[in-house]
Each structure stands twice: as structure tokens, then as C-alpha cells.
Short mmCIF file of C-alpha atoms in Angstrom, two decimals:
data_model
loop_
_atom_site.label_atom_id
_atom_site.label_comp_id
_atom_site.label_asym_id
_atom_site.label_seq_id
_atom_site.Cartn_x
_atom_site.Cartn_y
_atom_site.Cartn_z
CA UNK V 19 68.72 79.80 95.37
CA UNK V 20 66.82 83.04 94.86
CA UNK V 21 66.29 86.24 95.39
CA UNK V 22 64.45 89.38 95.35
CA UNK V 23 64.28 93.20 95.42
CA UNK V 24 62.82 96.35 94.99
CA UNK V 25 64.50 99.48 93.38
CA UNK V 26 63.72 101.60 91.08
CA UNK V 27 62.20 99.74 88.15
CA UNK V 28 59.41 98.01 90.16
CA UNK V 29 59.26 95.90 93.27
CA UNK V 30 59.33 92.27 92.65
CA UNK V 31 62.24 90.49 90.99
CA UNK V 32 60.19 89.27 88.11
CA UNK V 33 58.92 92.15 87.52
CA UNK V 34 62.08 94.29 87.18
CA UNK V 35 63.95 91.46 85.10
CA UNK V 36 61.39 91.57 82.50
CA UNK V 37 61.32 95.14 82.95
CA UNK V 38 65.28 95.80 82.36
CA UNK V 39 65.21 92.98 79.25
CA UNK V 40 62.62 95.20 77.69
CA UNK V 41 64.65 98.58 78.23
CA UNK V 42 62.84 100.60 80.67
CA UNK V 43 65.04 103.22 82.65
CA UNK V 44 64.13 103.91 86.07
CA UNK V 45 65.89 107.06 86.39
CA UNK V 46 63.33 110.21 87.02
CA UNK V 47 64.03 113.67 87.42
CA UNK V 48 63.40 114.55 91.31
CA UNK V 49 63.20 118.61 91.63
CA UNK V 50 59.39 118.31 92.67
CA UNK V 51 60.53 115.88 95.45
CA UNK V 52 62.60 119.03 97.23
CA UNK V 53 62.82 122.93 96.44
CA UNK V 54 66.45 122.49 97.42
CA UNK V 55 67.20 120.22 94.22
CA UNK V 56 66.77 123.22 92.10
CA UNK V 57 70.11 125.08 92.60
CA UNK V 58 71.76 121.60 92.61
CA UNK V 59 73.71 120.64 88.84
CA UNK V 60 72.19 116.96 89.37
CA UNK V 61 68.63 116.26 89.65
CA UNK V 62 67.65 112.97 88.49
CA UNK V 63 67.76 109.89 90.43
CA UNK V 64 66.87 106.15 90.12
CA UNK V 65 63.92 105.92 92.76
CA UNK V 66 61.85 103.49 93.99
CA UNK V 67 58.31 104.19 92.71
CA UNK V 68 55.23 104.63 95.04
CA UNK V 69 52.53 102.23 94.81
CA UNK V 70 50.48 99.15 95.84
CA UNK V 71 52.72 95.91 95.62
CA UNK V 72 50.46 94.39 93.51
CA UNK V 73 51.35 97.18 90.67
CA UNK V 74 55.24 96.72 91.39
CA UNK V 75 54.77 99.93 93.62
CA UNK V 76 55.72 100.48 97.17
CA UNK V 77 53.86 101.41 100.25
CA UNK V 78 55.74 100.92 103.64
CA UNK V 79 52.20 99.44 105.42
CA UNK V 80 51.99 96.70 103.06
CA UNK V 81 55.42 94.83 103.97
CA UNK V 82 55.42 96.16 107.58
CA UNK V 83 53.23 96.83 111.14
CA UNK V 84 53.24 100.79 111.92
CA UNK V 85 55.35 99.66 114.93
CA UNK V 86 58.22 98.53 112.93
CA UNK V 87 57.59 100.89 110.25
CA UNK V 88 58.20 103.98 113.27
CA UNK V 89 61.57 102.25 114.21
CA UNK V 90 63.03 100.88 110.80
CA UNK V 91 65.40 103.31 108.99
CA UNK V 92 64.05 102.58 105.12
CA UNK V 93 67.09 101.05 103.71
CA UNK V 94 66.27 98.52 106.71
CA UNK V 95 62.55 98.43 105.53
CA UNK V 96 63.52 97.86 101.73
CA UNK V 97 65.59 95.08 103.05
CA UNK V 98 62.99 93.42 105.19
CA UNK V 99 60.89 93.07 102.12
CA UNK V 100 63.45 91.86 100.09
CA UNK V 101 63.98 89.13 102.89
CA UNK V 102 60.23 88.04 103.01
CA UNK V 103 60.36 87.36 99.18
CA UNK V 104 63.29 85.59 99.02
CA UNK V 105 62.53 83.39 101.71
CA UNK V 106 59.12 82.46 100.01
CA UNK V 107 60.86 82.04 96.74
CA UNK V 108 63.41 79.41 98.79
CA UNK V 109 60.55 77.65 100.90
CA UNK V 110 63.21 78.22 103.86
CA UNK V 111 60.88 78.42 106.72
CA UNK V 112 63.48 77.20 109.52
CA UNK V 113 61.08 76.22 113.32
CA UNK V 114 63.17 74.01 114.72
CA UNK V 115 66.09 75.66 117.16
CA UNK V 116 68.90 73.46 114.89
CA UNK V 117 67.62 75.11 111.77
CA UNK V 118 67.72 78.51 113.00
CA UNK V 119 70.90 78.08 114.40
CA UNK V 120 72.05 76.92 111.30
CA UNK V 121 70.21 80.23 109.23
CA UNK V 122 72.31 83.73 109.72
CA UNK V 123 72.21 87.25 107.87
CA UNK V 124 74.77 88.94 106.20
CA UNK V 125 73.37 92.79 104.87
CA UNK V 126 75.18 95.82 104.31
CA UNK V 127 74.47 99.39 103.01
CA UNK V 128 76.86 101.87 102.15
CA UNK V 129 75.31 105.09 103.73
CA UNK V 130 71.96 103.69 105.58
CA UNK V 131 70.22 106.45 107.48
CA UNK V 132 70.95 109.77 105.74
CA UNK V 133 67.49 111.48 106.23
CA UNK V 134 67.57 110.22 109.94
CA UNK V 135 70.96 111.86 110.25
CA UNK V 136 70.15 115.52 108.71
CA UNK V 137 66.70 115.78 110.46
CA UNK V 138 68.24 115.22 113.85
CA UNK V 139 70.90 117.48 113.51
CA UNK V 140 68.56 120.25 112.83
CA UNK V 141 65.87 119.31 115.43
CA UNK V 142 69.10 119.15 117.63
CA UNK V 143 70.21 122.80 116.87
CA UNK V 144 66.77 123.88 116.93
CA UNK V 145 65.63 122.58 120.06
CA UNK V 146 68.41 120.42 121.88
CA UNK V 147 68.51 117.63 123.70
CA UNK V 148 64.41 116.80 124.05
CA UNK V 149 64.27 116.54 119.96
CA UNK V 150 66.69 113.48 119.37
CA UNK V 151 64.33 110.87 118.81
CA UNK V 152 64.70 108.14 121.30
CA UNK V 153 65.23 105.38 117.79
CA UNK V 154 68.05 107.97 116.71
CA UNK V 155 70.88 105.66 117.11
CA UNK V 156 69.02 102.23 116.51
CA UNK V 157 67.86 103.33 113.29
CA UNK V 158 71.26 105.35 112.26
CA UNK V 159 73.28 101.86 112.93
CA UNK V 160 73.78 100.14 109.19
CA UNK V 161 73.91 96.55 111.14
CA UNK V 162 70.21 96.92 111.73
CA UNK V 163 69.23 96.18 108.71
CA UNK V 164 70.34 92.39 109.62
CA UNK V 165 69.41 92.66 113.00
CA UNK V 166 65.81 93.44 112.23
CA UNK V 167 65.91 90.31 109.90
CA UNK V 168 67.68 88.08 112.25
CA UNK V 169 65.32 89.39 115.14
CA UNK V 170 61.54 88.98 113.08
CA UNK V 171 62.41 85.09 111.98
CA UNK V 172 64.50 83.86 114.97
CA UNK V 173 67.80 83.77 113.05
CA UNK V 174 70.65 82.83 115.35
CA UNK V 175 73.50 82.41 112.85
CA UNK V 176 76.24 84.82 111.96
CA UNK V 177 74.58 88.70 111.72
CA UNK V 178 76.93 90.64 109.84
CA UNK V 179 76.84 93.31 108.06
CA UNK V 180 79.67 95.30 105.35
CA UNK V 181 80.00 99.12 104.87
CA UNK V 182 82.26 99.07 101.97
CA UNK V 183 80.61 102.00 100.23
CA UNK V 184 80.02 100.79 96.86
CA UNK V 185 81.09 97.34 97.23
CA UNK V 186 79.12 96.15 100.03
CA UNK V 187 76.39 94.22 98.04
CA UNK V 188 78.70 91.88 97.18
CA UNK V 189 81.31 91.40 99.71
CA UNK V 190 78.09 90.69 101.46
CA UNK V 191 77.48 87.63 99.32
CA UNK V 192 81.03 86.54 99.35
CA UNK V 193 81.70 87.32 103.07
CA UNK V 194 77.99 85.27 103.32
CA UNK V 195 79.32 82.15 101.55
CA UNK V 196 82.72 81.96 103.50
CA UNK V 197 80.31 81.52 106.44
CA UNK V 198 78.71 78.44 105.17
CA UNK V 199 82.12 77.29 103.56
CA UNK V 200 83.60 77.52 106.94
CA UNK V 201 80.16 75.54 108.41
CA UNK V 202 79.07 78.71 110.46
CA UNK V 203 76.14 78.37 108.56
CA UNK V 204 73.97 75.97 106.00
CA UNK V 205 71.85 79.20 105.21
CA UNK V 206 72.17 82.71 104.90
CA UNK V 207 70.59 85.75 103.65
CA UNK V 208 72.64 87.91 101.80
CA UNK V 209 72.01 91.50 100.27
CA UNK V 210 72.15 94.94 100.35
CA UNK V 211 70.30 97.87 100.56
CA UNK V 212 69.93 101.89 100.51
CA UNK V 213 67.97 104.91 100.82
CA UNK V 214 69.98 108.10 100.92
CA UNK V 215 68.43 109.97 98.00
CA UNK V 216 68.08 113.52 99.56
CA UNK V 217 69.63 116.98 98.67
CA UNK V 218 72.17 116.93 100.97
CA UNK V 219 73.51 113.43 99.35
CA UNK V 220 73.08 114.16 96.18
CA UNK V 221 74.83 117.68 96.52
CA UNK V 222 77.97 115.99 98.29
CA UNK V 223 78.37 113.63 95.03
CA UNK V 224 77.65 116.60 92.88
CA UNK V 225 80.44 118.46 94.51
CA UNK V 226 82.71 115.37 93.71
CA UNK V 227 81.96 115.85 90.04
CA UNK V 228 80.76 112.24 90.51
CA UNK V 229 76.82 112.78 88.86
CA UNK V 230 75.69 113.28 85.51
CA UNK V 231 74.65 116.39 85.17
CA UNK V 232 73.77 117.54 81.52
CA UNK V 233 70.08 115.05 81.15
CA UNK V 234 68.12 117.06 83.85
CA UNK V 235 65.03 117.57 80.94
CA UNK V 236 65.80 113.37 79.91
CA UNK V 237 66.37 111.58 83.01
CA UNK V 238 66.02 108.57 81.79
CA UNK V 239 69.47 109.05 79.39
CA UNK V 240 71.65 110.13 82.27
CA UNK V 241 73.04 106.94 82.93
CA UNK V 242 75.22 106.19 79.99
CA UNK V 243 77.76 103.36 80.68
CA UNK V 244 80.54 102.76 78.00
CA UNK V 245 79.01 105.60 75.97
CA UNK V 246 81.25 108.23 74.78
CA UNK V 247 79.16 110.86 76.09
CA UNK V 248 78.84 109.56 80.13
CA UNK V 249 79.48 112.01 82.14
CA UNK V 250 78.87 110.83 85.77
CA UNK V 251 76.34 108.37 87.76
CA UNK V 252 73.27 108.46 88.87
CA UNK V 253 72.29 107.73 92.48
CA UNK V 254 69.50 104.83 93.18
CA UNK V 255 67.92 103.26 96.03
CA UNK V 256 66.71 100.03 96.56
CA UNK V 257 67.70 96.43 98.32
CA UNK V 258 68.35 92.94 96.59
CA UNK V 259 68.47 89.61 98.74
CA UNK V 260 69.62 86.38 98.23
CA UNK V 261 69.27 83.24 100.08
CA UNK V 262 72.76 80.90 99.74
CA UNK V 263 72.90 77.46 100.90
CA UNK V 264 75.60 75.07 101.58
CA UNK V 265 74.77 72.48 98.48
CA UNK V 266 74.35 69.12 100.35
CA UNK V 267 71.61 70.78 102.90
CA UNK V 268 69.91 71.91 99.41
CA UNK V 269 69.48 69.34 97.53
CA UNK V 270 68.71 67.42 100.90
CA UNK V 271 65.51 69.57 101.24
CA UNK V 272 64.90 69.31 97.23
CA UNK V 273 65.58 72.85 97.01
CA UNK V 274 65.59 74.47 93.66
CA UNK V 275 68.93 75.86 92.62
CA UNK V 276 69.40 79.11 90.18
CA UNK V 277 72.96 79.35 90.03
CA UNK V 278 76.19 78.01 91.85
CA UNK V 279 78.38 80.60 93.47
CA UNK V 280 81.96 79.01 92.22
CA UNK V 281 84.42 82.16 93.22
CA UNK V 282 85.05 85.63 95.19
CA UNK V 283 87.86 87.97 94.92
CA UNK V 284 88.56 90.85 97.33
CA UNK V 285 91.54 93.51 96.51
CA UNK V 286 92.28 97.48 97.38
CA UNK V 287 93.37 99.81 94.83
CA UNK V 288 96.10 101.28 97.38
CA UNK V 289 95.99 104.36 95.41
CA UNK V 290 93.40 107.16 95.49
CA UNK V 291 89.75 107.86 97.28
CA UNK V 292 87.62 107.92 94.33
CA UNK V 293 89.79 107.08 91.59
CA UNK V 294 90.74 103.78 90.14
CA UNK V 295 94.13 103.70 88.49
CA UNK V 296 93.44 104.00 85.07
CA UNK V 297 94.65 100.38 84.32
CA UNK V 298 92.19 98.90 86.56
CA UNK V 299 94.27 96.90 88.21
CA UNK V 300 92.62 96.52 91.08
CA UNK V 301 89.64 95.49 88.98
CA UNK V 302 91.62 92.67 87.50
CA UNK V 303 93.13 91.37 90.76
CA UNK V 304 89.76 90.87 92.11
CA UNK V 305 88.48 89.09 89.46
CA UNK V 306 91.62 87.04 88.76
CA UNK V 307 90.98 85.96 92.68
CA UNK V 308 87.67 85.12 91.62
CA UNK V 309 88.17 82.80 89.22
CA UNK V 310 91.39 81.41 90.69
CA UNK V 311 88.86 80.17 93.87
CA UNK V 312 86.46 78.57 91.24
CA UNK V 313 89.21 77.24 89.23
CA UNK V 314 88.48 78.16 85.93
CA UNK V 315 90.18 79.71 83.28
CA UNK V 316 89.32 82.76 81.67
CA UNK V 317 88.08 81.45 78.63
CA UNK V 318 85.59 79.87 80.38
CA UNK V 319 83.35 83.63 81.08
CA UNK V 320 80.35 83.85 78.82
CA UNK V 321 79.34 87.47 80.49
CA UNK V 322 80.63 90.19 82.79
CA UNK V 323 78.05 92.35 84.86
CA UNK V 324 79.79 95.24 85.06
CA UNK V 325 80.41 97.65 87.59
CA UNK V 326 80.57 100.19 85.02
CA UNK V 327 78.75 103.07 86.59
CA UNK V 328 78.85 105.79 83.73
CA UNK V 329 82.03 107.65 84.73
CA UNK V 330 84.62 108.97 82.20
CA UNK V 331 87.38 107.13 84.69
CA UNK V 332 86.21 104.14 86.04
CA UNK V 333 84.16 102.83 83.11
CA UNK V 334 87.70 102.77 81.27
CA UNK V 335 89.49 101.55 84.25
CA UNK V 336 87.05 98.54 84.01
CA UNK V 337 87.20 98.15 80.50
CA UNK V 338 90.33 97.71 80.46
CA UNK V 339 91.08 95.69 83.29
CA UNK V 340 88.30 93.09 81.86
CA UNK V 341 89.88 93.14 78.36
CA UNK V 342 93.21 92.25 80.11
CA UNK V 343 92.32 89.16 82.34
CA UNK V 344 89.81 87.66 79.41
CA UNK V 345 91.68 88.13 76.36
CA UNK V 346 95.35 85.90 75.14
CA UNK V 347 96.29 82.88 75.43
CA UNK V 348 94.43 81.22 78.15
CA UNK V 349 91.18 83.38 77.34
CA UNK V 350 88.82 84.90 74.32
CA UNK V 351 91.01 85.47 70.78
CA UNK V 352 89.10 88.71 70.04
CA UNK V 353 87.68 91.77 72.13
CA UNK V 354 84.16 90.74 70.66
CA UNK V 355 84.24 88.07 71.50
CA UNK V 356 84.12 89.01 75.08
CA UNK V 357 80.21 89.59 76.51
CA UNK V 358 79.88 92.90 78.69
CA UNK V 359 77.02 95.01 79.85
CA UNK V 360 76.32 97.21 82.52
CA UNK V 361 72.74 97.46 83.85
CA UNK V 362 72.95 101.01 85.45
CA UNK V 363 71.59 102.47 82.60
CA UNK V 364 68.31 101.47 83.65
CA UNK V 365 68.65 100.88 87.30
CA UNK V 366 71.07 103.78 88.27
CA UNK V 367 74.05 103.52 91.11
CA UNK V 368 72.31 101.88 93.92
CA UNK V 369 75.48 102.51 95.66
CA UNK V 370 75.63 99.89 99.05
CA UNK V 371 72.47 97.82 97.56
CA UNK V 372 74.60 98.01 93.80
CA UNK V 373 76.45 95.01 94.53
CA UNK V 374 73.70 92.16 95.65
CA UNK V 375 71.35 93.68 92.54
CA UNK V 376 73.84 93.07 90.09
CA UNK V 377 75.09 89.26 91.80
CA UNK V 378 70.98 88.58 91.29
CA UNK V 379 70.89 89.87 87.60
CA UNK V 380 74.00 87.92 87.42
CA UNK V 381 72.50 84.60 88.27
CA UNK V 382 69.11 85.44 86.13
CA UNK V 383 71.48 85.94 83.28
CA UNK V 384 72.90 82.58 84.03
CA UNK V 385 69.87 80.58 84.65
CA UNK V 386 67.92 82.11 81.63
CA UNK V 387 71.01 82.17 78.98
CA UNK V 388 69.84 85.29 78.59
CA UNK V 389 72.43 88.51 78.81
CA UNK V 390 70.77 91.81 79.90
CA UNK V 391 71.04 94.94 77.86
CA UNK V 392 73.12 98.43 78.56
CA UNK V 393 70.78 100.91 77.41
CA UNK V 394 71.70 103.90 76.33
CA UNK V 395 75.01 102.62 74.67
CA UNK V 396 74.95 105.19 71.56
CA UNK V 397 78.28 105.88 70.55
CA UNK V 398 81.20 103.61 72.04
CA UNK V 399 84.08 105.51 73.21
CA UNK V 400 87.93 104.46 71.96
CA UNK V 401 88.94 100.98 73.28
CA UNK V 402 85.50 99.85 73.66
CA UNK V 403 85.24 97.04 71.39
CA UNK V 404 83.99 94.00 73.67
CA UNK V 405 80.10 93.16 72.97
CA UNK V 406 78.11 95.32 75.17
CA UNK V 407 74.56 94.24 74.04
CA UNK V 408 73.85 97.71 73.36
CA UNK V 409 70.02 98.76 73.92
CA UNK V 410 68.72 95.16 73.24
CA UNK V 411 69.05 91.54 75.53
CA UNK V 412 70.91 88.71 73.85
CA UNK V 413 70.42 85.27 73.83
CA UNK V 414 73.45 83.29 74.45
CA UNK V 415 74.66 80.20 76.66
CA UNK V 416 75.95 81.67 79.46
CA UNK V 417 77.23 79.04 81.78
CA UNK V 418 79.37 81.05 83.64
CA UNK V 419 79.19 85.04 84.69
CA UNK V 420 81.14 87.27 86.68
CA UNK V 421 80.02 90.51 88.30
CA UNK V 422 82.15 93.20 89.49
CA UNK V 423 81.60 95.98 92.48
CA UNK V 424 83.91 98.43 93.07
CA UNK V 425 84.07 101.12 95.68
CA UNK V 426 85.15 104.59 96.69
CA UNK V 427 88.73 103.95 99.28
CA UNK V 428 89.56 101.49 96.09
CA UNK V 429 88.08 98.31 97.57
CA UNK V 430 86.85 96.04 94.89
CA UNK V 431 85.02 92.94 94.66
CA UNK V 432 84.00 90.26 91.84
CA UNK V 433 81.55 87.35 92.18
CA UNK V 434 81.66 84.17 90.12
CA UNK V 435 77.94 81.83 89.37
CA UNK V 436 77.99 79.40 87.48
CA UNK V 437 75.39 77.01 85.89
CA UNK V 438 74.22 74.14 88.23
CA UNK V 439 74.39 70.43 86.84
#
């Protein structure tokens, strides 16, 4: 079942699929946004453009009252959105108390409420007590996000939500499907979502050497992944949502199906903060667990969504740990034969929200046999030599896809669709 978002390259999933097949980058430079990005080494991020909805555009009184626009953080707003249009793409409009029972939420975000954090600090120091806005805490809570969903459509399954930095987009999907496979639920909404792209964000990753910093003047070739040249990430914002549902109460309703979610592996690094180990091995257990729960063999991937965020490390670290699992005897004969691309390029790191965009690409890429692009892919670096559609889509059978998240704290995640028959 499906799906939608808004991030950077336009609101509306339809809209930013065809938009990422035909190579647009989302990524703008943001030093007229705030004086204080100036003295920063990083100033380009993947933002969600202004606009009417009709346009692909966003403006906050279009999805939402002013009353729940005033006490909805806007990662929660993004995900609200995201909710409405994958609900009308699923014609799930549970009234009876059974069906809402039956219907729960599970969205995450890896950093939520950073604006409502720094302004409230400094009204605080300023002027004490009186200046803490009385929605502070509501609104700084990452659960909320779910809670506002759960709350507007009468949703009285499981409300859960996953703060696994980077990751959390998809442990949200997986965590969301072992509540239907253990018959918590027949429905839930899954996603993530974020909004933290302010100075004080941005500076903290800068200070981590985490962010490319040498395309301030060409924004839109920061994000590199798999190029020789990538030098760092770019931060994003957005939210992607998808609805699951146990497949007997589908195809009891006649409900059209995208995509089959066959596996999920979970594993830790148990080595460094921000670091994979260079083997990726943590990267390989997870998606070893993944397939081992869908009960296929390697040889069975057509196409990896990568987590690949354009650093020097962890672009290797994945590289390698993908060339390990898929290639030899029970896999692909040759590295090129093996399909990867990473759609950051275009989208940039959308950090919490990374993880449920790339599971929906994931599934478009399965239902349309189509495998998306990584733009910006001019010059491979050593011991890349899988296919990584450089710059163009390519049209291939893809019955089966996985899609890796990793995060910082080494947790690491991959999610397994499959074609539907």
C-alpha cells in the first residue's frame, strides 16, 4: 500500500518520483535564510520549497487549521500531511470503533523540534520563566508527531514512535509491521519525518566534519554518493508515510497493493559514535537478517537503495558490506552485476525522515521496474564497481529491493519489498 511525502524536491509523491527519475537536485544554498550561515563552512541544504500545494510547494494553512498549526512542531506538521495523502491514496477511512482499534501509528524523527528548542532557551535567558511557551514541551516531544495523527483520525492502535537518529524511518516501518505480524494491528501508518535545518544544527554537523563543504557556489553538486570527490552530507527535511496492512484484511477490502514487505534486519555496530567499521559489518548483518526473515537468497536482489550518504567512510563501509553479502556462491557472479544507487544526491540526508523516503522509493522502484538514478556519480572511487545507474534511471525487472538506513551510535537497519503476485 502507498505512500506519500514532502521534502525537498516537491510535495506530492508523484511529483518528486518523476522529479528524482528526471535528475533534479533539491539541494539549495541557504545563507539568505540566516546571517549566521555565513561564517559557517556548510551552507547548502536539501529544503522543502515554499509554495501552494497545487505547484508541489508548501504552505502550513493549506494542510492544517491555525489552531493546530500554533501547537504542531513542523516535523509533526510535515508528517500530518504526509498522513492525509497516504490515507487517500489507501482509501483507509476506518468509522467503525473495530476498525480504529485495529489502525495504529508508528512515526519517528531523529531530532524533531530544534528551532522550538533554541528559541526557548534564549527567551528563557532573556526573560525567564513567563517566556516558555505554554506548547514548549508538547511540541519538543518526538512522539507527537504520532500522537497528533492518532488523535485527528481516532486511531486507537499501537502509537509508537523511534528516535534512532538516522535510522528511524525505517525501524519505523519494520517495528510497524511486527505490530501487525504479532496482530496488534491490521493497519498502520508508518514514516518519518524532520525539520531541524537551522544554524545551530547545521554548525554542530559541520563541527563533526560530517557536511560537504567545498559546493557552497553549486549546491546542487554537494551531495555526491560513491563519487570520488564526496566529501560529506547534506542535511534535508521532509516526512514520508506509508500505510502497511496485514495481507488478508487487504485484499479483503480490494485494496491495491504496491509492494510486499518480505524482511527486516536490526544490528549495532558496537564500535564507534559516528563511524562504521570500515568493513561494514554491521551493514551486512542487518541486511543478512533481512533477507534471512524473507527467506531468500542473495541472488535473488535486483536493487539496493542505499544508505550511502556521501561520506568518504560510510559510503565505503556500505559498499563493501553490500558487495560481500550479494556476491559468491549463493549470490551475483560479478560486481556489475549487482544494481546500487543512492538517491541523496538529489534529495539530501533527511536524517530521521531518511529512512521511510528511501523504503517508499524502494517500493516505486519495485512496482515500476524502474531503478532510480545517483546523480552526481562523476568519477567512481577504487572498489566501486557495482552498477550505480549513474546520472540516468534504468529500466530493469526489479522484483525484489532492499534499502538500507544506518545511524550515528552504529544502529543499522535494512528493509526487504518485494513484488506482489
Amino acid at each position: 500500500m502507498l505512500l506519500w511525502l514532502t521534502l525537498c524536491l516537491a510535495a506530492g509523491i508523484r511529483r518528486t518520483w518523476k522529479r528524482l527519475l528526471d535528475g533534479h537536485c533539491g539541494v539549495v544554498n541557504v545563507k539568505d535564510r540566516d546571517e549566521r550561515y555565513a561564517e559557517q563552512p556548510c551552507q547548502v541544504a536539501a529544503v522543502v520549497p515554499e509554495g501552494s500545494r497545487k505547484n508541489g510547494g508548501w504552505t502550513a494553512s493549506e494542510w492544517l487549521d491555525r489552531v493546530d498549526e500554533r501547537k504542531m512542531a513542523k516535523f509533526a506538521q510535515y508528517a500530518m500531511a504526509a498522513t492525509e495523502e497516504a490515507l487517500q491514496d489507501a482509501e483507509w477511512k476506518p468509522e467503525s470503533f473495530e476498525q480504529r482499534e485495529a489502525t495504529g501509528v508508528c512515526l519517528g524523527s531523529g531530532i524533531g523540534n530544534f528551532d522550538e528548542i533554541y528559541n526557548t532557551v534564549i527567551a528563557y535567558d532573556k526573560g525567564g520563566y513567563k517566556k516558555v511557551n505554554p506548547l514548549f514541551v508538547p511540541k519538543l516531544l518526538i512522539n507527537l508527531g504520532a500522537g497528533h495523527i492518532s488523535m485527528k483520525y481516532g486511531f486507537m492502535g499501537p502509537s509508537h514512535s523511534a528516535t534512532t537518529a538516522c535510522t528511524t524511518g525505517a525501524h519505523s516501518i519494520g517495528d510497524a509491521a511486527r505490530f501487525i505480524a504479532c496482530g496488534d494491528a491490521d493497519v498502520m501508518v508508518a514514516g518519518g519525518a524532520e525539520s531541524c535545518i537551522h544554524p545551530l544544527a547545521i554548525g554542530g554537523f559541520a563541527r563533526a566534519r560530517s557536511l560537504s563543504t567545498g559546493f557552497n557556489d553549486t549546491p546542487e553538486k554537494a551531495s555526491r554518493p560513491f563519487d570520488a570527490d564526496r566529501a560529506g552530507f547534506v542535511v534535508g527535511e521532509g516526512a514520508a508515510v506509508m500505510i502497511l496492512e496485514e495481507l488478508e484484511h487487504a485484499l479483503a477490502r480490494g485494496a491495491r497493493i504496491y509492494a510486499e514487505l518480505k524482511g527486516y534486519g536490526c544490528s549495532s555496530d558496537a564500535h564507534h559514535m559516528t563511524s562504521p567499521k570500515e568493513n561494514g559489518e554491521g551493514a551486512f548483518m542487518a541486511m543478512k537478517k533481512a533477507l534471512k526473515q524473507a527467506q531468500l537468497r542473495p541472488a535473488a536482489v535486483d536493487y539496493v537503495n542505499a544508505h550511502a550518504t556521501s561520506t568518504i567512510v560510510g559510503d565505503a563501509a556500505e559498499n563493501s558490506a553490500i558487495k560481500a553479502l550479494l556476491l559468491g556462491p549463493d549470490g551475483k557472479d560479478k560486481a556489475a552485476d549487482v544494481n546500487v544507487s543512492s538517491t541523496k544526491g538529489a534529495l539530501g540526508h533527511l536524517l530521521g525522515g531518511a529512512g521511510a523516503i528511501e523504503a517508499l522509493i524502494s517500493v516505486l522502484a519495485v512496482h515500476e521496474n524502474t531503478m532510480p538514478p545517483t546523480i552526481n556519480l562523476d568519477r567512481l572511487a577504487d572498489g566501486f564497481d557495482c552498477n550505480y545507474a549513474p546520472k540516468d534511471p534504468q529500466s530493469r525487472q526489479i522484483d525484489v529491493a532492499l534499502t538500507n538506513s544506518f545511524g550515528f551510535g552504529g544502529t543499522n537497519s535494512s528493509l526487504c519489498f518485494a513484488q506482489y503476485s
